[in-house]
mmCIF file of C-alpha atoms in Angstrom:
data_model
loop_
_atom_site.group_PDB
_atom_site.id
_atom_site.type_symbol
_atom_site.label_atom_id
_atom_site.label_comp_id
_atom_site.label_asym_id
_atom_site.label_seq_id
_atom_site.Cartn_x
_atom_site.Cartn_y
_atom_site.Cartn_z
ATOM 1 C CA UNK A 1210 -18.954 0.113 -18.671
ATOM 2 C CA UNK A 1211 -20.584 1.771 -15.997
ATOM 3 C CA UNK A 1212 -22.680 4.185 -18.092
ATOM 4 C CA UNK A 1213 -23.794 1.009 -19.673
ATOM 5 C CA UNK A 1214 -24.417 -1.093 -16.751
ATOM 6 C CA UNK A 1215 -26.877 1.846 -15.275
ATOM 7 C CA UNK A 1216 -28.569 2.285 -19.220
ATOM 8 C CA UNK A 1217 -29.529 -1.072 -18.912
ATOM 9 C CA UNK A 1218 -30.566 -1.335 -15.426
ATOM 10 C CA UNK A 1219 -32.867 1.258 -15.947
ATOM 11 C CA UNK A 1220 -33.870 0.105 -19.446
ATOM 12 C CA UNK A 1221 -34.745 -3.601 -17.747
ATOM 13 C CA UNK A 1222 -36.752 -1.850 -14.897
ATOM 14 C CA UNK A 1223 -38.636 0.662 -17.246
ATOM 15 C CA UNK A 1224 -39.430 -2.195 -19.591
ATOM 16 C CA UNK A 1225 -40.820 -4.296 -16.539
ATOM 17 C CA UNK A 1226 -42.713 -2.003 -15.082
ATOM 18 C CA UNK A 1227 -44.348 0.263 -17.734
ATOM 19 C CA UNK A 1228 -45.773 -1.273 -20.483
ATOM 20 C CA UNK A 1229 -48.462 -3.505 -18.595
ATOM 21 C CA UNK A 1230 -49.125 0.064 -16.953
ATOM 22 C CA UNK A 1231 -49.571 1.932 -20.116
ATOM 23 C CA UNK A 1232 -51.878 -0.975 -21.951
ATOM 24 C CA UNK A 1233 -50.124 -1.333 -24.751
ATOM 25 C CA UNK A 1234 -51.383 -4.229 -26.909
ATOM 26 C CA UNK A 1235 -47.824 -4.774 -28.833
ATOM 27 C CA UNK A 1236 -45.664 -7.362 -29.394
ATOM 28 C CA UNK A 1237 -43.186 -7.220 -26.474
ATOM 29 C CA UNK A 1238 -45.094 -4.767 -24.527
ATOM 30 C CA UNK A 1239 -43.314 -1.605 -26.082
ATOM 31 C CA UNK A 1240 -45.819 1.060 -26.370
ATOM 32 C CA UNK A 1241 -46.438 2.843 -29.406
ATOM 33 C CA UNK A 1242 -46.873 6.571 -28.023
ATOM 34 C CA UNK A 1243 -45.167 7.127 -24.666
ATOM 35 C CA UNK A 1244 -42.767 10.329 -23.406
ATOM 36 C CA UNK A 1245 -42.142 7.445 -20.460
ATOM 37 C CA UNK A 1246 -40.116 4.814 -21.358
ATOM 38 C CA UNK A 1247 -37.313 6.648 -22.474
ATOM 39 C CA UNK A 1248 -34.389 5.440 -24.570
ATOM 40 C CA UNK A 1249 -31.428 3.178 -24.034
ATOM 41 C CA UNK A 1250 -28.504 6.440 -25.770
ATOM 42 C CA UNK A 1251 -30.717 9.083 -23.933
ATOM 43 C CA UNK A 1252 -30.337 7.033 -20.578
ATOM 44 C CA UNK A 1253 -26.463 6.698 -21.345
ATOM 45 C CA UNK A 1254 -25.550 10.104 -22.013
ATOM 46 C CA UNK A 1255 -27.828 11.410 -18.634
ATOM 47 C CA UNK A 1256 -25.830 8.465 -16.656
ATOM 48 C CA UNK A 1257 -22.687 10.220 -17.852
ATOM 49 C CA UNK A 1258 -23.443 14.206 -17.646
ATOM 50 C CA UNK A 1259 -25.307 13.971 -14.574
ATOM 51 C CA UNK A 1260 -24.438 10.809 -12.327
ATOM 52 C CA UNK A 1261 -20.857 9.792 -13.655
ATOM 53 C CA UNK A 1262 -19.016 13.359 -14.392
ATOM 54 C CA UNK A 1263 -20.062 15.208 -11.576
ATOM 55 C CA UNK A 1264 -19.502 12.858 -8.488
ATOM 56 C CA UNK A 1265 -15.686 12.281 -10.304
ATOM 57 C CA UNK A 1266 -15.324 15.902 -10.376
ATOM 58 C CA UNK A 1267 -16.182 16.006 -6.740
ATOM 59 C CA UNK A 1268 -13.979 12.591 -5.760
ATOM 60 C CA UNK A 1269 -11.016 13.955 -7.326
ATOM 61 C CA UNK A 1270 -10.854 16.906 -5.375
ATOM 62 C CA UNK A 1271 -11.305 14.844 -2.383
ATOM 63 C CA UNK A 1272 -8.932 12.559 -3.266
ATOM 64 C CA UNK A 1273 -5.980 15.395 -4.183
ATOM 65 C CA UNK A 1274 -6.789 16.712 -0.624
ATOM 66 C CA UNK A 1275 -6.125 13.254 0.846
ATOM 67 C CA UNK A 1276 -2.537 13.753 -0.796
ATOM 68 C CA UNK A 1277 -2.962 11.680 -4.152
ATOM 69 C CA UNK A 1278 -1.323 13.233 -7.086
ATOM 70 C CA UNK A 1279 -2.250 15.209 -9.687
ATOM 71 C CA UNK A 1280 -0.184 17.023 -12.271
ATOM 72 C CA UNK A 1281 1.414 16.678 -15.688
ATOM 73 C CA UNK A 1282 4.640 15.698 -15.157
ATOM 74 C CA UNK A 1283 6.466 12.362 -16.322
ATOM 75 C CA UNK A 1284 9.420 10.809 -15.092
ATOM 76 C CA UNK A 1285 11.396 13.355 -12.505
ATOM 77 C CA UNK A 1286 13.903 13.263 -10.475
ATOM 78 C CA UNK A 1287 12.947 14.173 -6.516
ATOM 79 C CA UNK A 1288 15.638 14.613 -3.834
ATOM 80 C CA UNK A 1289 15.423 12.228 -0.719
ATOM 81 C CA UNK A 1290 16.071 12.842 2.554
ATOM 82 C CA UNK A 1291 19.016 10.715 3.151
ATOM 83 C CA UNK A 1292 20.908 11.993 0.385
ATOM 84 C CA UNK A 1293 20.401 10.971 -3.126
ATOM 85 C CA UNK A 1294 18.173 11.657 -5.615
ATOM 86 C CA UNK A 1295 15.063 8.886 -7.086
ATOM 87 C CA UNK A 1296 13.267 9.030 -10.320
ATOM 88 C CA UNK A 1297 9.337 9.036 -9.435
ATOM 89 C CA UNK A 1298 6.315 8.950 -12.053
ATOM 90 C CA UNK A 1299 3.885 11.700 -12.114
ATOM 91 C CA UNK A 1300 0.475 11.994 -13.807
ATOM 92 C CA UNK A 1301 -3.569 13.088 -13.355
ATOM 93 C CA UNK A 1302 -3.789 9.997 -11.323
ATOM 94 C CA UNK A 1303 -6.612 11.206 -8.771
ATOM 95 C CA UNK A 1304 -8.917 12.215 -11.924
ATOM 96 C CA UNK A 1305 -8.509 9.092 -13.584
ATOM 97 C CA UNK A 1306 -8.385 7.065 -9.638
ATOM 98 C CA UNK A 1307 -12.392 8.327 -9.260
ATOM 99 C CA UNK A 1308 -13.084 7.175 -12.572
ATOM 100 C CA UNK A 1309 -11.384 3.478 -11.594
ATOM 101 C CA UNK A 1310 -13.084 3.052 -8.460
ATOM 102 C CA UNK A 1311 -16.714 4.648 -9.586
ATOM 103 C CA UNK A 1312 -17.068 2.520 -12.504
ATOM 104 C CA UNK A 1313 -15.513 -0.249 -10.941
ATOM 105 C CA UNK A 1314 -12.080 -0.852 -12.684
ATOM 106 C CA UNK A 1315 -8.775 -1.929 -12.047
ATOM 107 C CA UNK A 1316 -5.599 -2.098 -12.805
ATOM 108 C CA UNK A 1317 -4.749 1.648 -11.659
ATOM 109 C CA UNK A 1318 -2.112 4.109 -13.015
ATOM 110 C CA UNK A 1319 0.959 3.119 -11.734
ATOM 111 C CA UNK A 1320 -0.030 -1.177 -12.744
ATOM 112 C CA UNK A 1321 0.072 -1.490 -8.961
ATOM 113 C CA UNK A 1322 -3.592 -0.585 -8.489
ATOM 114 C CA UNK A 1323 -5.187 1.039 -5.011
ATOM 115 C CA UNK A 1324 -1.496 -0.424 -3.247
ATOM 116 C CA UNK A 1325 0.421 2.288 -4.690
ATOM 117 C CA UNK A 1326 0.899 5.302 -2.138
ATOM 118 C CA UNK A 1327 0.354 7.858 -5.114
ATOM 119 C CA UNK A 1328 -2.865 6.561 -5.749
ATOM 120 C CA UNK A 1329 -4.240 5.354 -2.394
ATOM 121 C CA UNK A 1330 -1.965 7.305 -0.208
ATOM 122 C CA UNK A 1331 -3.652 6.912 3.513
ATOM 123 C CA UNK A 1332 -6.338 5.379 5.872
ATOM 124 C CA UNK A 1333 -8.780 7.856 4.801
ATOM 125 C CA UNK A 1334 -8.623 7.902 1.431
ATOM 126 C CA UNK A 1335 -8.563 4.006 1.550
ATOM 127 C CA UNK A 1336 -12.412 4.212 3.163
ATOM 128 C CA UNK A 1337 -13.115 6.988 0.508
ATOM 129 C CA UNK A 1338 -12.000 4.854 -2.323
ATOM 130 C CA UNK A 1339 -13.687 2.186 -0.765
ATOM 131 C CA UNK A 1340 -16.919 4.402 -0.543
ATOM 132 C CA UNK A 1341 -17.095 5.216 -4.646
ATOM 133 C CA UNK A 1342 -16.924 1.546 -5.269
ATOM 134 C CA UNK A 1343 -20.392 0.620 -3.178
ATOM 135 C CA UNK A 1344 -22.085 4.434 -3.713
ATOM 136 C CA UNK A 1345 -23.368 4.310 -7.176
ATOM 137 C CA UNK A 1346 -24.985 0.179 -6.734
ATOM 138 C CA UNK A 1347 -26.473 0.753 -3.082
ATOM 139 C CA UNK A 1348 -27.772 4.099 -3.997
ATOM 140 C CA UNK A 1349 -29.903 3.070 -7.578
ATOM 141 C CA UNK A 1350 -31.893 0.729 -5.180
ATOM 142 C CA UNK A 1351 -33.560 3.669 -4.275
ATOM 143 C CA UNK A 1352 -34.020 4.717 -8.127
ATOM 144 C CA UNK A 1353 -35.350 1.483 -8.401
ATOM 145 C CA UNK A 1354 -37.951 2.345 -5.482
ATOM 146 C CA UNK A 1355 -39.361 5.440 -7.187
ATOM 147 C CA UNK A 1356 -39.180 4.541 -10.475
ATOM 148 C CA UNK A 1357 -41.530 1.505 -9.513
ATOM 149 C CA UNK A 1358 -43.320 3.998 -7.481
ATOM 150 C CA UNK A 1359 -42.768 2.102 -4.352
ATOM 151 C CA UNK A 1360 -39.829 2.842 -2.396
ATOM 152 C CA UNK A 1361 -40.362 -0.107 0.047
ATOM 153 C CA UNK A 1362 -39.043 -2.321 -2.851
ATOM 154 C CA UNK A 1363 -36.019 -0.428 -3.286
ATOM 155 C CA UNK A 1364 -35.255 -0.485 0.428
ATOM 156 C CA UNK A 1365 -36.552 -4.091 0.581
ATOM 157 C CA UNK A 1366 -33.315 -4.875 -2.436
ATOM 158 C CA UNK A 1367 -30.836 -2.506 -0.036
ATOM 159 C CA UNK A 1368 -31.339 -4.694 2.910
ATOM 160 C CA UNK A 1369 -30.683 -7.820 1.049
ATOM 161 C CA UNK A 1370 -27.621 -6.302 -0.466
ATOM 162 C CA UNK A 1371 -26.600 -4.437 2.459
ATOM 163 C CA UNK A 1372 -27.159 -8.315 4.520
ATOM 164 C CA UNK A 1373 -24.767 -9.910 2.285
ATOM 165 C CA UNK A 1374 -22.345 -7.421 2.181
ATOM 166 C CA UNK A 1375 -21.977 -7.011 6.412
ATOM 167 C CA UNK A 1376 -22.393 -11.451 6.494
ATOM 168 C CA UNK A 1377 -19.310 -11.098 4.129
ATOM 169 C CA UNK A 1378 -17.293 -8.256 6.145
ATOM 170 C CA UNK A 1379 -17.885 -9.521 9.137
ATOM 171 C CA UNK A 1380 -16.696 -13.018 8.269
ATOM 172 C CA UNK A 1381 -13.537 -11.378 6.434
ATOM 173 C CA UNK A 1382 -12.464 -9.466 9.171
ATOM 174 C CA UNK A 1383 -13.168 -12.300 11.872
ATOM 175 C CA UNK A 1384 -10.871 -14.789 9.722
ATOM 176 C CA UNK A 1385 -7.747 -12.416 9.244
ATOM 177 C CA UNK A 1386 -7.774 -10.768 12.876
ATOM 178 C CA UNK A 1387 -7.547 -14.221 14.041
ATOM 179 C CA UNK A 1388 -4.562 -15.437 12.451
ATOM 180 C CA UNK A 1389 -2.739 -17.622 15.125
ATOM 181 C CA UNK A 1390 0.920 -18.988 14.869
ATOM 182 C CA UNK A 1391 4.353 -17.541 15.044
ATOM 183 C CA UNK A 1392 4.362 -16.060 11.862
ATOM 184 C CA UNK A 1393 1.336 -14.262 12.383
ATOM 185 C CA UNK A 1394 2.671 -12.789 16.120
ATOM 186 C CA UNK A 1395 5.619 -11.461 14.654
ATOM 187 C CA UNK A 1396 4.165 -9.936 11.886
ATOM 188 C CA UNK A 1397 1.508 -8.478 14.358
ATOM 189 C CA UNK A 1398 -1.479 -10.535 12.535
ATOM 190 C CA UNK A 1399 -2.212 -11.740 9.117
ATOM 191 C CA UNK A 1400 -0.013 -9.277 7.373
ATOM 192 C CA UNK A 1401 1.931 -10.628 4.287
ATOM 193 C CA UNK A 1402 0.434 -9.000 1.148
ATOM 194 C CA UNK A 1403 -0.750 -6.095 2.311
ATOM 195 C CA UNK A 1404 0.204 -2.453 2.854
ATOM 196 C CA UNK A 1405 1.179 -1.419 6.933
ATOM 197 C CA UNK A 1406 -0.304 1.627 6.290
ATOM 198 C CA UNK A 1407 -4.090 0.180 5.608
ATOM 199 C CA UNK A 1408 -3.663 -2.646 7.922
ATOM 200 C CA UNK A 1409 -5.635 -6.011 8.441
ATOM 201 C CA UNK A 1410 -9.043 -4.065 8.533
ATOM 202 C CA UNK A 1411 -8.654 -1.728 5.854
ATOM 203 C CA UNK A 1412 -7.438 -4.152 3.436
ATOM 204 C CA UNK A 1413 -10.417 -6.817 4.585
ATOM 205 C CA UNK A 1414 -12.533 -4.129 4.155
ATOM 206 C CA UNK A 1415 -11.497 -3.196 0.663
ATOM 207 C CA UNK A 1416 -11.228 -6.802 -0.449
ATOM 208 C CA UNK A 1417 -14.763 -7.503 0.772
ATOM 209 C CA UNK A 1418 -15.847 -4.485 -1.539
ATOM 210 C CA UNK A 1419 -14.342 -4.876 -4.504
ATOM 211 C CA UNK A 1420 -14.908 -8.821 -4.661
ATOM 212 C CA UNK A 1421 -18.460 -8.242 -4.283
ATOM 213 C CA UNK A 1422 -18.698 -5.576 -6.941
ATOM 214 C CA UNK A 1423 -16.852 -7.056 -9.119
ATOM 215 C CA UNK A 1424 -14.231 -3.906 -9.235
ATOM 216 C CA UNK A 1425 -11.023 -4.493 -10.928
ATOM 217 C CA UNK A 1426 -8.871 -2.766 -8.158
ATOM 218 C CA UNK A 1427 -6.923 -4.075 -4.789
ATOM 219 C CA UNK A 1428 -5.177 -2.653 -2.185
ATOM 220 C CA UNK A 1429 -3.866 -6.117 -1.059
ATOM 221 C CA UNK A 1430 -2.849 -9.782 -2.307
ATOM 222 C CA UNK A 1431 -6.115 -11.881 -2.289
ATOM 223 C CA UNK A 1432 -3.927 -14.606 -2.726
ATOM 224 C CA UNK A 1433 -2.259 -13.887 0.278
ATOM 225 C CA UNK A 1434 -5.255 -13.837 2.634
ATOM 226 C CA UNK A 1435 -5.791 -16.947 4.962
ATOM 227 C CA UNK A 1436 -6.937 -19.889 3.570
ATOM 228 C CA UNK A 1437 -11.246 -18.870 4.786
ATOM 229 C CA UNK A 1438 -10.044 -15.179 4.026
ATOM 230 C CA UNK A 1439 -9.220 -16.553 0.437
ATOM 231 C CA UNK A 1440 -11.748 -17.981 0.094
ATOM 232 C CA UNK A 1441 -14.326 -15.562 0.870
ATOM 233 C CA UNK A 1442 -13.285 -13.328 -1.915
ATOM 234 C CA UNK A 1443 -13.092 -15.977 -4.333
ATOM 235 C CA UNK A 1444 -17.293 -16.832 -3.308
ATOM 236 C CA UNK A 1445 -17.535 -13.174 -3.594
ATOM 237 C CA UNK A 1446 -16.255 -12.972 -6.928
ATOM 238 C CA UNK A 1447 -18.443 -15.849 -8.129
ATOM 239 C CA UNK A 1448 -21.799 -14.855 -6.113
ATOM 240 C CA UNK A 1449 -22.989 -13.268 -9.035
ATOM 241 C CA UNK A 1450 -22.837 -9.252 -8.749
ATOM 242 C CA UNK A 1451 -25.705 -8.284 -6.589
ATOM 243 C CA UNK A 1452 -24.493 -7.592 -3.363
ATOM 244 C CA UNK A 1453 -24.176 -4.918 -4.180
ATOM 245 C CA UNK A 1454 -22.658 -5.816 -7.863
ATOM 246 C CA UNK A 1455 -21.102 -3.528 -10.130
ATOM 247 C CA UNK A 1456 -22.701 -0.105 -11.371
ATOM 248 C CA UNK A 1457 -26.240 -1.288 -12.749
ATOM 249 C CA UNK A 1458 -25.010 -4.581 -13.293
ATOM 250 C CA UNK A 1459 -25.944 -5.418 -8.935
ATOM 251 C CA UNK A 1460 -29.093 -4.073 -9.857
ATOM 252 C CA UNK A 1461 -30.514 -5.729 -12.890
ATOM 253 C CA UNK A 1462 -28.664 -9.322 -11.342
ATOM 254 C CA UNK A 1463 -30.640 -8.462 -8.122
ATOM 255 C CA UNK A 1464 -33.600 -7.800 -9.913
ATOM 256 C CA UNK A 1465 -33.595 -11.091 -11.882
ATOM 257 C CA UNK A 1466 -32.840 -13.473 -8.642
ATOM 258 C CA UNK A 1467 -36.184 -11.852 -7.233
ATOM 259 C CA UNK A 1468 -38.034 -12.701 -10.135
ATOM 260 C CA UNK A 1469 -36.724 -16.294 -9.999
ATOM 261 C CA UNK A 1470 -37.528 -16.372 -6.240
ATOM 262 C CA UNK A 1471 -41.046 -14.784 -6.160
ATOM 263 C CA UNK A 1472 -41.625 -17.731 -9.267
ATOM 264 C CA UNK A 1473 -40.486 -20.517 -7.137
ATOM 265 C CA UNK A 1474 -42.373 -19.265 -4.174
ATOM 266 C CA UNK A 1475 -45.655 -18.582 -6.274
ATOM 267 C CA UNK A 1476 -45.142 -22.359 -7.188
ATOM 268 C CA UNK A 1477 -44.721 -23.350 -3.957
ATOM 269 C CA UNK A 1478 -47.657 -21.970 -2.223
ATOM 270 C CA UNK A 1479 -50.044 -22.757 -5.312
ATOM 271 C CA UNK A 1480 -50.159 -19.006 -5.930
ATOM 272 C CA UNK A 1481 -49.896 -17.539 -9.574
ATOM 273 C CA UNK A 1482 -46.238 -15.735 -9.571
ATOM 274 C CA UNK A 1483 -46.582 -12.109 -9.134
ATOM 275 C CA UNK A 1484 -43.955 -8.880 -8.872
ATOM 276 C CA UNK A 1485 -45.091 -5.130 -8.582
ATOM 277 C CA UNK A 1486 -48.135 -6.242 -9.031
ATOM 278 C CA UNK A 1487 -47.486 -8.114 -12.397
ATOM 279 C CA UNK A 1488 -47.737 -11.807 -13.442
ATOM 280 C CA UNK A 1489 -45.049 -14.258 -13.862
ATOM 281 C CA UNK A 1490 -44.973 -16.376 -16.601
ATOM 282 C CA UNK A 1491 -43.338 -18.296 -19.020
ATOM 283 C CA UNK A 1492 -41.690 -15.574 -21.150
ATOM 284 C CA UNK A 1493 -40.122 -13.558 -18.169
ATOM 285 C CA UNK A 1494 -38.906 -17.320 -16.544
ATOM 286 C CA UNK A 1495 -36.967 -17.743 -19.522
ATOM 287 C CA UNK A 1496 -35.821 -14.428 -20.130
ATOM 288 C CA UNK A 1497 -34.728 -14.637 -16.382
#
């Protein structure tokens, strides 16, 4: 899905911005002779090979370091410490824990997603998992930039996203810290569904990220939250991917609201609609 999502985010962007540049007179504005536009399998298999496989590569080893597992064992038997022995679950769970949080999906190995401490382990790798949900739809605002040949644009997209995303956080965090009662004091804050070792922030933080991207995984019980807390992830869930939205999917939903704006606008001021320098009309309204 994410090697999709980025195929057609690129597609949408190189079919927007190229043909009108190239002057081709066909239907649709697909030129006949071009080395340019590219194609939609080529642009899948590069989003794989060169964006997707080596940043997992990379995560996992990060992730192993911050003490998730990674072996080939099933069901074992481990001692404990107060006597005893427990049956724990092995697998290549920080190989396939990249791969869940990069191409935002859920679930997780264990069916207790980014909670369980095989998986999500510490404070760090909490931020890191946290990190390889918004890295791959902040960063192709940039792509977007130079593939339009204007990296103002792309920037101009990132603040907007990045806006959102701190209005969001900010709002999050201000709602749980300030949990007031007496089950809140004796729990030491807004505490029930989610893990002591992440905390109030760490678990705002993640649900903030993964609302807003539309990523399957959790570290906490949304349904747990405070009532505004609650409800913040459930307008984040329903705002539409683009701040920042999934892996290509933020970008191409980002990309259409600004076409839809800079129409209304143009309509507004008594200006024809324009975007990178291209007119507005009918055809893209509808396809928008």
């Amino acid at each position: 899905s994410a090697a999709v999502g980025m195929a057609v985010a690129i597609a949408l962007v190189r079919g927007f911005t190229l043909p009108r540049a190239l002057g081709s007179a066909r239907a649709g504005g697909a030129p006949t002779r071009t080395g340019e536009l590219g194609n939609f399998w080529a642009d899948l298999v590069r989003g794989v090979v060169r964006i997707l496989l080596p940043i997992s590569v990379v995560g996992a080893l990060v992730l192993v370091a911050c003490g998730v597992i990674q072996n080939f064992s099933g069901i074992h038997e481990v001692g404990q410490f107060t006597g005893g022995t427990q049956q724990w679950n092995g697998g290549a769970v920080a190989s396939q824990e990249v791969i869940k949080e990069l191409g935002t999906n859920g679930g997780g190995y264990f069916n207790a997603n980014s909670a369980h401490p095989f998986e999500n382990p510490n404070g760090f790798s909490n931020l890191f998992e946290i990190y390889l949900i918004l890295l791959i739809p902040f960063a192709l605002t940039r792509t977007f930039g130079r593939m339009v040949g204007s990296l103002r644009q792309g920037y101009a997209i990132l603040a907007t996203m990045a806006v959102i995303w701190l209005g969001f956080t900010a709002l999050m965090m201000w709602t749980e810290f300030a949990g007031r009662g007496p089950a809140f004091e004796l729990a030491g804050g807004a505490m029930e569904g989610k893990e002591t070792r992440f905390g109030i922030a760490g678990s705002s933080l993640f649900a903030v990220a993964t609302t807003l991207t539309s990523t399957g995984a959790v570290n906490s019980f949304h349904s747990s939250y405070t009532g505004f807390g609650g409800g913040i992830t459930m307008l984040g869930m329903q705002l539409g991917e683009i701040a920042p939205g999934g892996v290509g999917s933020g970008l191409y939903g980002m990309l259409i609201m600004a076409v839809i704006a800079v129409f209304l606008a143009g309509l507004m001021v008594g200006r024809t609609p324009e975007y990178l320098g291209k007119k507005i009309g009918t055809r893209e309204i509808t396809f928008a």
